Amino acid sequence: MLRTTPFHPRTSLINQLQNWRRWSGYYTAGLYEMSHEREYWAIRNAAALFDVSPLMKYLIEGPDAARLLDRIVTRDVQKMSIGQVIYTPWCNAEGKVLDDGTVSRLGETTFRMTSADPNLRWLNLNAAGMDVSITDISDQMAALSLQGPKARVILNRCAAKSLDGLKYFRLMENAIAEVPVTISRTGYTGDLGYEIWMEAANALPVWDALMAAGHDYGIAPAGILALDVARVEAGLILIETDYTAAHHALIESQKSSPFELGLGWAVNLEKGPFNGKQALVAEKAHGSEWMFVGLEVDWVGMERLFHEVGLPPQISPLTLRASLPVFKGSAQVGYASSSTWSPVLKKYIALAHVQKPYFEIGTDVLLEVTVEHQRKYAPAKVVKTPFYEPEWKKK
Amino acid sequence: MNSYDAIIIGAGHNGLTTAAWLAKAGKKVLVLEKRSVVGGACVGNDAALDPAPFSGGFLRPDIVRHLKLTQFGLNPAPVATDLISLLPDSRQLVLSADPVKTAESIAQFSAADAAKWPDFVRFMDKAAATLEAAYATPIPRLPKFSPTEGLPLAQLALKIRGLGARDMYAFIRLLPMSAKEFLDDWFESDALKAAIASLGIHNANLGVMSAGSAYNLLHQYLIRGGWGQPANDLRQVIAALESAAKAFGAEIRTSAEVARVTVENERVSGVLLASGEQNSAGTVLCSADPKRTFLSLVTPEPLDPEFVWQVQTLKMRGVTAMAAAQSAAPLPAGTLIVAPSLNYLERAYDAAKYGQISEKPYLEITTAGNSLSIHFQFAPYFLKNATWNAETRAKLESIVVDTLETRLPNLKSQIHNLKSLTPLDLETAFSLTEGDPHHGQLALDQFFFMRPIPGYASQKTPIAGLYLCGSGVHGGGGVSGIAGRNAAKAVLKGSL
């Protein structure tokens, strides 16, 4: 039996299709209306409100809290300032990614970590010999994500303190409807956005206040389907879709290093020992065999494939979470793990694993697509991600 | 800051063996010992009277030869003392190095067993020699290893095959057997089987009916060189090792507690003392048990968390207590045991399973003049609903005295100055985690290529330059010097 989040009394009433998906053992809305399109456009043009309570959350406290996290993740936690949030992957000893998430420095010796998979065992294993306490606060803490260009103005209408000074990947203590909340300027859409963290028991007044404040700005509760399109546009990876967590991989080739996932920017090889450092130093020296890149499908080429059978392009509005082979000539050189029609860009885009040397920006490749039950090859180009990055994201 | 070729942590018999071996090879060696005396588990606090975790033992003959220990005051290889089983009806069963004498003693119980004795000893000697060869074989990291690493393994396989078909199967079959089943194949007398089987549970959290106790039996037989404890003074072994190490140029410092092994760029850089003093060395050999080594002497950062987890789950679970006393009355010489029947020994072990002190324990008493040293099982480190304190110690001591009285009447009024070591004392005074004198149970899942941890039986550790040279690795367990010798050889074979 799946569990319900603290917002279920609200979200269950507006979920028109009763379309629920499973996320970390919780019911989470796939979409609220008959189609996810309005929810998607709310992300890009107004503001969308997501219930992200099922995220795994851990409170890490004590003199060795920074030391523990620094040993686990690939970025430098010791250097974080109080109130800073980082996005980071973390690896096993072989330098293969176990999970990715955020680390927030709430105080000198207090951190909150979010992750996709349960990480309590891993945190405890790593804490052997350290003076630190680790608490799984996943159930105690509810979370909302307000994403879109109007997110700030909506929050400013209902929050006790103005959000104007809050920089990208920073957090602040605040209050909404007199409920104490932490607001971080983070998200999973590549747009202007905030995540609001609160005690589960006080969750509903916060939802109500945000919905009321956002009414005039076209706020829309949004589900996973809309989010999935936005996160591909933003070039953000999804565990078990774009990579297999090393703990779950059945065979060696299913595992990926952060470099192979395009997260080399989040690997700090200068800091002290951390899990996977030796392997990552070696990989850096030799160069990675794989890279995670964006593919932009040539629309004219795509149209032609459908035209050949007498059809206009038949493109799903949903993100496809399935593997599509990528070719160079007749040789397979990779696979796309997420692909979608981008409504804002009016382009068909994909996130793909591509082998050396075909992952260089500008390389022409072919993406396998199915047209009327037949395999076809659409021309595509390796491009930089994010595909979509509005100027207001970091401003 | 002083710089050395190698720093050895712990001056127990293995640490000193490693030190002497490396110093003899011309290395600049420093030994750091936390206690004020050297000798580790071989030497009590007041060297003369206090109990130590081990009451007997000797070094392997090749170590004695290589380190020329007889030149440093060690008697040449002693014969094992008689193992004398004191039975409740005041009969005695004597297992001696002399097969004729032993057969005569066994004949009191079974003529058939007496007749089989010479064959049994012949098998045990062959099996022990094979085990010794296995202990001398460097174990590569399975499953991937180079042909040069595999060669010694192949030689070992040949050696096992060389036993001949019957003994080869008997040897391999012995390892996972219980001592009882192994001995049931040979003998009918319960008293005889129990006396032999006592070796199978010695210092092990096993009963005579537990799988793997036959292996421990063989291990004890090998390191004792027979049935009873070797006829020598352990303090003399330590003194000879210390003299040899110093003569070869090793520096030995006592009251020098190590706080941390320092690691730079995933390589050992030296040792930091609790006093704050730093000594540098590219090679550090640690004779502490694997738990102490990896969970407190090194920082966790350079270690794979999964490796740390394997260390955390190592089975230590000590079940041994020791006592020492003096007697006004004369004492019989030899190694005396209270192990009258297989059932008695199994019941003694049952108590440990339930976290209790055996009311009817297995005792091994070694005597020297008017002193007795008493090895007591089972006294589990983890007591149910109790801790090791004055009360449980008093209970332990009263069981010791009462049990002695059943075998050596009137001793109770004669003994004085009884001192005991609970499993907690073994941990606090001798740094034996959970009071396990073997630095990790000699169990089927913790032996050979799995000792201490699968993949790390070659003395090497995940940290370059850090080696284990204590009892917790392949070949270790009890007093033999095998682990210390193997570590020194491994280091010399490497780059040092």
Coordinates of N, CA, C and O in Angstrom, one line a residue, chain B residues 373-471:
Chain B
S373 N 48.2 -21.3 36.0 CA 47.5 -20.4 35.1 C 46.3 -21.1 34.6 O 46.4 -22.3 34.1
I374 N 45.1 -20.5 34.7 CA 43.9 -21.2 34.4 C 43.2 -20.5 33.2 O 42.9 -19.3 33.2
H375 N 43.0 -21.3 32.2 CA 42.2 -20.8 31.0 C 40.8 -21.3 31.2 O 40.5 -22.5 31.4
F376 N 39.8 -20.4 31.1 CA 38.4 -20.6 31.4 C 37.5 -20.4 30.2 O 37.6 -19.3 29.6
Q377 N 36.7 -21.4 29.9 CA 35.7 -21.2 28.9 C 34.4 -21.9 29.4 O 34.5 -23.0 29.9
F378 N 33.3 -21.3 29.3 CA 33.1 -20.1 28.4 C 32.6 -19.0 29.3 O 31.7 -19.1 30.1
A379 N 33.3 -17.8 29.1 CA 32.9 -16.6 29.7 C 32.7 -15.6 28.6 O 33.7 -14.9 28.2
P380 N 31.5 -15.5 28.1 CA 31.3 -14.6 26.9 C 31.4 -13.1 27.2 O 31.0 -12.7 28.3
Y381 N 32.1 -12.4 26.3 CA 32.2 -11.0 26.4 C 30.9 -10.3 26.6 O 30.7 -9.4 27.4
F382 N 29.9 -10.8 25.8 CA 28.5 -10.2 25.9 C 27.7 -11.1 26.8 O 27.3 -12.2 26.4
L383 N 27.5 -10.6 28.0 CA 26.6 -11.3 29.0 C 25.2 -10.8 28.8 O 24.9 -9.6 28.6
K384 N 24.3 -11.8 29.0 CA 22.9 -11.4 28.9 C 22.4 -10.8 30.2 O 22.7 -11.4 31.3
N385 N 21.8 -9.6 30.1 CA 21.3 -8.9 31.3 C 22.4 -8.7 32.4 O 22.1 -8.7 33.6
A386 N 23.6 -8.6 32.0 CA 24.7 -8.4 33.0 C 25.9 -7.8 32.3 O 26.0 -7.8 31.0
T387 N 26.8 -7.2 33.0 CA 28.0 -6.7 32.5 C 29.2 -7.3 33.3 O 29.0 -7.9 34.3
W388 N 30.4 -7.2 32.7 CA 31.5 -7.6 33.5 C 31.9 -6.6 34.6 O 32.3 -5.5 34.2
N389 N 31.6 -7.0 35.8 CA 31.9 -6.0 36.9 C 32.4 -6.9 38.1 O 32.6 -8.1 38.0
A390 N 32.4 -6.2 39.3 CA 33.0 -6.9 40.5 C 32.1 -8.2 40.8 O 32.6 -9.2 41.1
E391 N 30.8 -8.1 40.5 CA 29.9 -9.2 40.9 C 30.1 -10.4 39.9 O 30.3 -11.5 40.4
T392 N 30.2 -10.1 38.6 CA 30.4 -11.2 37.7 C 31.8 -11.7 37.8 O 32.0 -12.9 37.6
R393 N 32.7 -10.9 38.1 CA 34.1 -11.4 38.3 C 34.1 -12.3 39.5 O 34.7 -13.4 39.4
A394 N 33.4 -12.0 40.6 CA 33.4 -12.8 41.8 C 32.8 -14.2 41.4 O 33.3 -15.2 41.9
K395 N 31.8 -14.1 40.6 CA 31.1 -15.4 40.2 C 32.0 -16.2 39.4 O 32.2 -17.4 39.6
L396 N 32.7 -15.6 38.5 CA 33.7 -16.3 37.6 C 34.7 -17.0 38.5 O 35.1 -18.2 38.4
E397 N 35.3 -16.2 39.5 CA 36.4 -16.7 40.3 C 35.9 -17.9 41.2 O 36.6 -18.8 41.4
S398 N 34.6 -17.8 41.6 CA 34.1 -18.8 42.5 C 33.9 -20.1 41.7 O 34.1 -21.2 42.2
I399 N 33.5 -20.0 40.4 CA 33.4 -21.1 39.6 C 34.7 -21.8 39.3 O 34.9 -23.0 39.3
V400 N 35.7 -20.9 39.1 CA 37.1 -21.4 38.9 C 37.5 -22.3 40.1 O 37.9 -23.5 39.9
V401 N 37.4 -21.7 41.3 CA 37.8 -22.4 42.5 C 37.0 -23.7 42.7 O 37.6 -24.7 43.0
D402 N 35.7 -23.6 42.6 CA 34.9 -24.8 42.8 C 35.2 -25.9 41.8 O 35.2 -27.0 42.1
T403 N 35.4 -25.5 40.6 CA 35.7 -26.5 39.6 C 37.0 -27.2 39.8 O 37.2 -28.4 39.7
L404 N 38.0 -26.4 40.2 CA 39.3 -26.9 40.5 C 39.2 -27.9 41.7 O 39.8 -29.0 41.7
E405 N 38.4 -27.6 42.6 CA 38.2 -28.4 43.8 C 37.7 -29.8 43.4 O 38.0 -30.8 44.1
T406 N 36.8 -29.8 42.4 CA 36.3 -31.1 42.0 C 37.3 -32.1 41.4 O 37.2 -33.3 41.4
R407 N 38.4 -31.5 40.9 CA 39.5 -32.3 40.3 C 40.7 -32.4 41.2 O 41.4 -33.4 41.1
L408 N 41.0 -31.4 41.9 CA 42.2 -31.4 42.8 C 41.8 -31.1 44.2 O 41.8 -30.0 44.7
P409 N 41.3 -32.1 44.9 CA 40.7 -31.9 46.2 C 41.6 -31.2 47.1 O 42.8 -31.4 47.1
N410 N 41.0 -30.4 48.0 CA 41.7 -29.6 49.0 C 42.6 -28.5 48.4 O 43.3 -27.8 49.2
L411 N 42.5 -28.3 47.1 CA 43.3 -27.2 46.6 C 42.7 -25.8 47.0 O 43.4 -24.9 47.2
K412 N 41.4 -25.8 47.2 CA 40.7 -24.6 47.5 C 41.3 -23.9 48.7 O 41.5 -22.7 48.8
S413 N 41.7 -24.7 49.7 CA 42.3 -24.1 51.0 C 43.7 -23.8 50.8 O 44.3 -23.0 51.6
Q414 N 44.3 -24.2 49.7 CA 45.7 -24.0 49.5 C 46.1 -22.8 48.6 O 47.2 -22.3 48.6
I415 N 45.1 -22.5 47.7 CA 45.5 -21.4 46.7 C 45.3 -20.0 47.3 O 44.4 -19.8 48.1
H416 N 46.1 -19.2 46.8 CA 46.0 -17.8 47.3 C 46.4 -16.9 46.1 O 46.9 -17.3 45.1
N417 N 46.1 -15.6 46.3 CA 46.5 -14.6 45.3 C 45.9 -14.9 44.0 O 46.5 -14.7 42.9
L418 N 44.6 -15.3 44.0 CA 43.9 -15.5 42.7 C 43.6 -14.2 42.0 O 43.0 -13.3 42.7
K419 N 44.0 -14.1 40.8 CA 43.7 -12.9 40.0 C 43.1 -13.4 38.7 O 43.5 -14.4 38.1
S420 N 42.1 -12.6 38.2 CA 41.4 -13.1 37.0 C 41.4 -12.0 35.9 O 41.6 -10.8 36.2
L421 N 41.3 -12.4 34.7 CA 41.1 -11.5 33.6 C 39.8 -11.9 32.9 O 39.6 -13.0 32.4
T422 N 38.8 -11.0 33.0 CA 37.5 -11.2 32.3 C 37.7 -10.9 30.9 O 38.7 -10.2 30.5
P423 N 36.8 -11.3 30.0 CA 36.9 -10.8 28.6 C 37.0 -9.3 28.5 O 37.7 -8.8 27.6
L424 N 36.4 -8.6 29.4 CA 36.4 -7.1 29.3 C 37.9 -6.7 29.7 O 38.4 -5.7 29.1
D425 N 38.5 -7.4 30.6 CA 39.9 -7.1 30.9 C 40.8 -7.3 29.7 O 41.7 -6.6 29.4
L426 N 40.5 -8.4 29.0 CA 41.3 -8.7 27.8 C 41.2 -7.6 26.8 O 42.2 -7.2 26.1
E427 N 40.0 -7.0 26.8 CA 39.9 -5.8 25.8 C 40.5 -4.6 26.3 O 41.3 -3.9 25.6
T428 N 40.3 -4.2 27.6 CA 40.8 -3.0 28.1 C 42.3 -3.0 28.4 O 43.0 -2.1 28.0
A429 N 42.8 -4.1 28.9 CA 44.2 -4.2 29.3 C 45.1 -4.7 28.2 O 46.3 -4.3 28.1
F430 N 44.5 -5.4 27.2 CA 45.4 -6.0 26.2 C 44.9 -5.6 24.8 O 45.4 -6.2 23.8
S431 N 44.0 -4.7 24.7 CA 43.5 -4.2 23.4 C 43.0 -5.3 22.5 O 43.1 -5.2 21.3
L432 N 42.4 -6.3 23.1 CA 41.8 -7.4 22.3 C 40.3 -7.1 22.2 O 39.6 -7.2 23.1
T433 N 39.9 -6.6 21.0 CA 38.5 -6.2 20.8 C 37.6 -7.3 21.2 O 37.7 -8.5 20.8
E434 N 36.6 -7.0 22.0 CA 35.6 -8.0 22.5 C 36.3 -9.2 23.2 O 35.7 -10.3 23.3
G435 N 37.5 -8.9 23.7 CA 38.2 -10.0 24.4 C 38.5 -11.2 23.7 O 38.7 -12.3 24.2
D436 N 38.7 -11.1 22.4 CA 39.0 -12.3 21.6 C 40.5 -12.4 21.4 O 41.1 -11.6 20.7
P437 N 41.1 -13.4 22.0 CA 42.6 -13.5 21.9 C 43.1 -13.8 20.5 O 44.2 -13.6 20.2
H438 N 42.1 -14.3 19.6 CA 42.5 -14.6 18.3 C 42.4 -13.5 17.3 O 42.6 -13.6 16.1
H439 N 42.0 -12.3 17.8 CA 41.8 -11.1 16.9 C 40.8 -11.4 15.8 O 40.9 -11.0 14.7
G440 N 39.8 -12.1 16.2 CA 38.8 -12.5 15.2 C 38.6 -14.0 15.2 O 39.7 -14.7 15.2
Q441 N 37.4 -14.5 15.4 CA 37.2 -15.9 15.5 C 37.8 -16.7 14.4 O 37.7 -16.3 13.2
L442 N 38.4 -17.8 14.7 CA 39.0 -18.7 13.7 C 37.8 -19.6 13.2 O 37.7 -20.8 13.6
A443 N 36.9 -19.0 12.5 CA 35.7 -19.7 12.0 C 35.8 -19.9 10.5 O 36.6 -19.3 9.8
L444 N 34.9 -20.8 10.1 CA 35.0 -21.2 8.7 C 34.9 -20.0 7.7 O 35.4 -20.0 6.6
D445 N 34.1 -19.0 8.1 CA 33.9 -17.8 7.2 C 35.0 -16.8 7.5 O 34.9 -15.7 6.9
Q446 N 35.9 -17.1 8.3 CA 37.0 -16.1 8.6 C 38.4 -16.7 8.6 O 39.2 -16.4 9.4
F447 N 38.5 -17.8 7.7 CA 39.8 -18.4 7.7 C 40.4 -18.4 6.2 O 39.7 -18.0 5.3
F448 N 41.6 -18.7 6.1 CA 42.3 -18.8 4.8 C 42.1 -17.5 4.1 O 42.4 -16.4 4.6
F449 N 41.6 -17.6 2.8 CA 41.5 -16.4 2.0 C 40.5 -15.4 2.5 O 40.3 -14.3 1.9
M450 N 39.7 -15.8 3.5 CA 38.7 -14.9 4.1 C 39.2 -14.2 5.4 O 38.4 -13.6 6.1
R451 N 40.5 -14.4 5.8 CA 40.9 -13.9 7.0 C 41.9 -12.7 6.8 O 42.9 -12.9 6.2
P452 N 41.6 -11.5 7.3 CA 40.4 -11.2 8.1 C 39.1 -11.0 7.2 O 38.0 -11.2 7.7
I453 N 39.4 -10.6 6.0 CA 38.2 -10.1 5.1 C 38.5 -10.7 3.7 O 39.7 -10.7 3.3
P454 N 37.5 -11.2 3.1 CA 37.7 -11.8 1.7 C 38.4 -10.7 0.9 O 38.0 -9.6 0.8
G455 N 39.5 -11.2 0.2 CA 40.2 -10.3 -0.6 C 41.4 -9.6 0.1 O 42.2 -9.0 -0.6
Y456 N 41.5 -9.7 1.4 CA 42.6 -9.0 2.1 C 43.3 -10.0 3.1 O 43.5 -9.7 4.2
A457 N 43.6 -11.2 2.6 CA 44.3 -12.1 3.4 C 45.8 -12.1 3.2 O 46.5 -12.9 3.7
S458 N 46.3 -11.1 2.4 CA 47.7 -11.1 2.1 C 48.5 -10.1 2.9 O 49.5 -9.6 2.4
Q459 N 48.0 -9.8 4.1 CA 48.6 -8.8 4.9 C 48.5 -7.3 4.4 O 48.6 -6.4 5.1
K460 N 48.3 -7.2 3.1 CA 48.1 -5.9 2.5 C 46.7 -5.4 2.9 O 45.8 -6.1 3.2
T461 N 46.5 -4.1 2.9 CA 45.3 -3.4 3.2 C 44.9 -2.5 2.1 O 45.7 -2.3 1.2
P462 N 43.7 -1.9 2.1 CA 43.3 -1.0 1.0 C 44.2 0.2 1.0 O 44.2 1.0 0.0
I463 N 44.9 0.5 2.1 CA 45.8 1.7 2.2 C 47.2 1.2 1.8 O 47.8 0.4 2.5
A464 N 47.8 1.8 0.8 CA 49.1 1.4 0.3 C 50.1 1.7 1.5 O 50.1 2.7 2.1
G465 N 50.9 0.7 1.7 CA 52.0 0.8 2.7 C 51.5 0.4 4.1 O 52.3 0.3 5.0
L466 N 50.2 0.1 4.3 CA 49.7 -0.4 5.6 C 49.5 -1.9 5.5 O 48.8 -2.3 4.6
Y467 N 50.2 -2.6 6.4 CA 50.1 -4.0 6.5 C 49.5 -4.5 7.8 O 49.7 -3.8 8.8
L468 N 48.9 -5.6 7.8 CA 48.5 -6.2 9.1 C 49.5 -7.3 9.4 O 49.8 -8.1 8.6
C469 N 50.0 -7.3 10.7 CA 50.9 -8.3 11.0 C 50.5 -9.1 12.3 O 51.3 -9.8 12.9
G470 N 49.3 -8.9 12.7 CA 48.8 -9.5 13.9 C 48.0 -10.8 13.7 O 47.9 -11.2 12.5
S471 N 47.5 -11.3 14.7 CA 46.8 -12.6 14.7 C 45.6 -12.6 13.8 O 45.1 -13.7 13.4

